[in-house]
Amino acid sequence: MTNFSELGLQEDLLKAISDLGFESPSEVQAQAIPILLEKDTDLVALAQTGTGKTAAFGFPLIQKINLDQRHTQGLILSPTRELCLQITNEFQNYGKYSSGLRTVAVYGGASITDQEKQIKKGAQIIVATPGRMKDMLKRGMIDISQLAYCVLDEADEMLNMGFYEDITDILAHSPKEKSTWLFSATMPKEVSNIAKKFMNSPKEITVGQRNVSTKNVSHEYFLVSARDRYNALKRLVDVNPEVYACVFCRTKRDTQKVAERLIEDGYNAAALHGDLSQSQRDMVMKSFRNKQVQILVATDVAARGIDVDDITHVINYQLPDEVEIYTHRSGRTGRAGKTGKSLVILTKSELRKIKQIERIIGQNFTEESIPSGEEICEKQLFHLVNEIKETEINPKIDAYLPKLEEMLIDLTKEDLIKKFFSVEFTRFYNYYKDAGSISKPSASERDFQSNERSDETRFFINLGEKDGFNWMQLKDFLKETLDLGRDAVAKVDVKDSFSFFNVAKTDEPKVMQIFENFTYQGRNINVEITKDKGGRGGGRKRNDRKKSGGFGKRRDDNKSGFSGARKGKKSNVESSFNRRRSKKK
Ligand code: AMP
């Protein structure tokens, strides 16, 4: 195993590394640091988040810049404000003994003049989101004429978020002689385009296999009827008493709805999506980070850049529209050498996506059953037993011992154990005793699709791969042409000469109007409403007869027993339960 001291790093950085408690370099650090230190070169590194890539470019960058000069020499572009702040914070730790180092974060949603002032004071390194960076360059607030190093961090995520033009603009306006270091978890065409266009014979390193999600993550799916989706989520949470999870939903509305239901049902949950203000988002992230919130329900866009170690589970409440995004979701767990699980709750109509995802991640899913009430009660009970066994005895309890013994004198040891654990066990038992099981959908339910998408219209468009589009490019093209906002276009499915996409029903007239007499590269573009609302491509129609009922009695385990207890007077039992749920780990 390599040591940090063998990588060519200076003493001040080695001292900071020792303070950080990093014992040995991670794979990407062991590979990248010597290359970057040896000479000025371009680099393409394929590495997942959580592999230690910030330090892989951070240490060489700090070592290479001239700390006696105050002008900007290094620029790091990263997809979100959250990530910018994290990188800046990490750099402060890395540069603890590198006197004179100033790193400034630049991102949207905060005062641009304050950021300008910070930079004017001298910043050898700027960590920026592409949009704000471009804006400040345009306004002459930042001078990058002497830039020597440019890092593109999480390049695929930046492009997913539609930053292609901003990035290419920034690169085009920076000195040609600089070195560019590109870090990306995957290598879609847009990322390799940037590498081709702006980089000079880059060295390439790959950590693990290309596009393969981290080996520390196992993938499981749970087949349910659409109507059982929420209850399935609750069971997956309940069967994992130490859960610290990120739950992903497809839309902002579903994210809010699921979080609200969880909160109502007594869970420490919170929503994170683009309709929240920046300060609300910051608050949610702070609570999640310090584990006051155990379940973060998020959209893909809002969750980008979440860099929280210790997440035990990623739960895909719904699969993403574009299966490629699954890798980003599952990469939120299994970080910093820990293991994690990525769970998918899905209906039969989504099953085919699992095969596509397996191809992308190079790993197989296992199909699991939603746990029964009995299993959950047992798990919770034994978890409590272990917690009690591990609890440190508070010496102050000694003073009460004689009285306690007197009060409990009539109870045998067996009774005492039974009564003590019933306090917790009964709550779960009462909730689950009549809840029945959540089984796989039966064959007769095969064509049932949830009405989650009934508020969207699916369109056909006669543009496809032949016209040079992949799903990401077509999504960008549609978003730009329709001007409907970031999350407005969904379920883009590109075929050879045509494609499909969804937008909200309310935007249907606008889509039809914009594409009336629309031409693309001299060709008439034809956009039509398709009958299919759900799966990719055209095809199966929703079975409305089945949708309107006919599946028998709806199981009523929506309301949790916990919430029932919560509504009445707060019992001792309940407050003990609350404490357990909200305790900081
Ligand atoms: P990153 O991939 O840069 O987001 O890093 C993921 C996490 O791993 C961060 O919390 C880092 O502080 C941590 N980390 C980075 N390098 C090492 C290392 N060599 N040893 C232990 N932890 C590390």
mmCIF file of N, CA and C in Angstrom, residues 46-54 83 153-154 156-157 184-185 214 305-307 309 327-336:
data_model
loop_
_atom_site.group_PDB
_atom_site.id
_atom_site.type_symbol
_atom_site.label_atom_id
_atom_site.label_comp_id
_atom_site.label_asym_id
_atom_site.label_seq_id
_atom_site.Cartn_x
_atom_site.Cartn_y
_atom_site.Cartn_z
ATOM 1 N N LEU A 46 -11.835 9.098 -14.242
ATOM 2 C CA LEU A 46 -13.178 8.544 -14.049
ATOM 3 C C LEU A 46 -13.271 8.014 -12.632
ATOM 4 N N ALA A 47 -13.974 8.744 -11.803
ATOM 5 C CA ALA A 47 -14.065 8.338 -10.404
ATOM 6 C C ALA A 47 -15.411 8.747 -9.846
ATOM 7 N N GLN A 48 -15.993 7.860 -9.078
ATOM 8 C CA GLN A 48 -17.288 8.138 -8.438
ATOM 9 C C GLN A 48 -17.113 9.160 -7.331
ATOM 10 N N THR A 49 -18.234 9.760 -6.945
ATOM 11 C CA THR A 49 -18.175 10.608 -5.748
ATOM 12 C C THR A 49 -17.915 9.692 -4.557
ATOM 13 N N GLY A 50 -17.257 10.239 -3.576
ATOM 14 C CA GLY A 50 -16.987 9.442 -2.381
ATOM 15 C C GLY A 50 -15.710 8.632 -2.449
ATOM 16 N N THR A 51 -14.938 8.811 -3.524
ATOM 17 C CA THR A 51 -13.701 8.038 -3.656
ATOM 18 C C THR A 51 -12.491 8.839 -3.179
ATOM 19 N N GLY A 52 -12.717 10.056 -2.742
ATOM 20 C CA GLY A 52 -11.608 10.894 -2.275
ATOM 21 C C GLY A 52 -11.020 11.749 -3.376
ATOM 22 N N LYS A 53 -11.848 12.081 -4.377
ATOM 23 C CA LYS A 53 -11.290 12.811 -5.526
ATOM 24 C C LYS A 53 -10.999 14.276 -5.218
ATOM 25 N N THR A 54 -11.701 14.849 -4.238
ATOM 26 C CA THR A 54 -11.425 16.258 -3.901
ATOM 27 C C THR A 54 -9.962 16.405 -3.481
ATOM 28 N N LEU A 83 -21.805 21.765 -3.105
ATOM 29 C CA LEU A 83 -20.505 21.147 -3.379
ATOM 30 C C LEU A 83 -19.378 22.185 -3.349
ATOM 31 N N ASP A 153 -15.072 19.432 -11.819
ATOM 32 C CA ASP A 153 -15.428 18.388 -10.864
ATOM 33 C C ASP A 153 -16.850 17.914 -11.137
ATOM 34 N N GLU A 154 -17.063 16.602 -11.068
ATOM 35 C CA GLU A 154 -18.380 16.021 -11.366
ATOM 36 C C GLU A 154 -18.891 16.548 -12.706
ATOM 37 N N ASP A 156 -19.955 15.155 -15.376
ATOM 38 C CA ASP A 156 -21.214 14.609 -15.914
ATOM 39 C C ASP A 156 -22.420 15.243 -15.233
ATOM 40 N N GLU A 157 -22.311 15.512 -13.944
ATOM 41 C CA GLU A 157 -23.443 16.138 -13.257
ATOM 42 C C GLU A 157 -23.628 17.582 -13.736
ATOM 43 N N SER A 184 -15.027 12.855 -13.420
ATOM 44 C CA SER A 184 -16.406 12.519 -13.750
ATOM 45 C C SER A 184 -16.679 11.074 -13.330
ATOM 46 N N ALA A 185 -17.918 10.810 -12.922
ATOM 47 C CA ALA A 185 -18.258 9.434 -12.536
ATOM 48 C C ALA A 185 -18.565 8.597 -13.768
ATOM 49 N N THR A 214 -20.174 1.948 -7.119
ATOM 50 C CA THR A 214 -19.209 1.443 -6.154
ATOM 51 C C THR A 214 -19.569 0.045 -5.636
ATOM 52 N N GLY A 305 -24.765 16.896 -5.466
ATOM 53 C CA GLY A 305 -23.738 17.501 -4.645
ATOM 54 C C GLY A 305 -23.893 17.208 -3.170
ATOM 55 N N ILE A 306 -24.959 16.504 -2.787
ATOM 56 C CA ILE A 306 -25.052 16.130 -1.367
ATOM 57 C C ILE A 306 -23.871 15.234 -1.062
ATOM 58 N N ASP A 307 -23.066 15.661 -0.148
ATOM 59 C CA ASP A 307 -21.884 14.875 0.146
ATOM 60 C C ASP A 307 -21.921 14.545 1.629
ATOM 61 N N ASP A 309 -21.401 11.525 4.313
ATOM 62 C CA ASP A 309 -20.957 10.139 4.523
ATOM 63 C C ASP A 309 -21.993 9.463 5.409
ATOM 64 N N THR A 327 -27.193 5.846 -11.199
ATOM 65 C CA THR A 327 -25.812 5.768 -10.686
ATOM 66 C C THR A 327 -25.538 6.905 -9.711
ATOM 67 N N HIS A 328 -26.021 8.097 -10.050
ATOM 68 C CA HIS A 328 -25.785 9.234 -9.160
ATOM 69 C C HIS A 328 -26.504 9.035 -7.832
ATOM 70 N N ARG A 329 -27.719 8.500 -7.928
ATOM 71 C CA ARG A 329 -28.478 8.272 -6.695
ATOM 72 C C ARG A 329 -27.758 7.258 -5.813
ATOM 73 N N SER A 330 -27.456 6.091 -6.400
ATOM 74 C CA SER A 330 -26.911 5.021 -5.553
ATOM 75 C C SER A 330 -25.524 5.383 -5.020
ATOM 76 N N GLY A 331 -24.840 6.299 -5.719
ATOM 77 C CA GLY A 331 -23.509 6.720 -5.265
ATOM 78 C C GLY A 331 -23.543 7.564 -3.991
ATOM 79 N N ARG A 332 -24.750 7.898 -3.518
ATOM 80 C CA ARG A 332 -24.848 8.673 -2.269
ATOM 81 C C ARG A 332 -24.587 7.800 -1.055
ATOM 82 N N THR A 333 -24.659 6.466 -1.262
ATOM 83 C CA THR A 333 -24.363 5.593 -0.132
ATOM 84 C C THR A 333 -23.096 4.792 -0.447
ATOM 85 N N GLY A 334 -22.625 4.030 0.530
ATOM 86 C CA GLY A 334 -21.416 3.228 0.317
ATOM 87 C C GLY A 334 -20.181 4.084 0.154
ATOM 88 N N ARG A 335 -20.116 5.191 0.896
ATOM 89 C CA ARG A 335 -18.988 6.115 0.728
ATOM 90 C C ARG A 335 -17.962 5.912 1.828
ATOM 91 N N ALA A 336 -16.792 6.467 1.559
ATOM 92 C CA ALA A 336 -15.687 6.457 2.513
ATOM 93 C C ALA A 336 -15.490 5.061 3.127
#
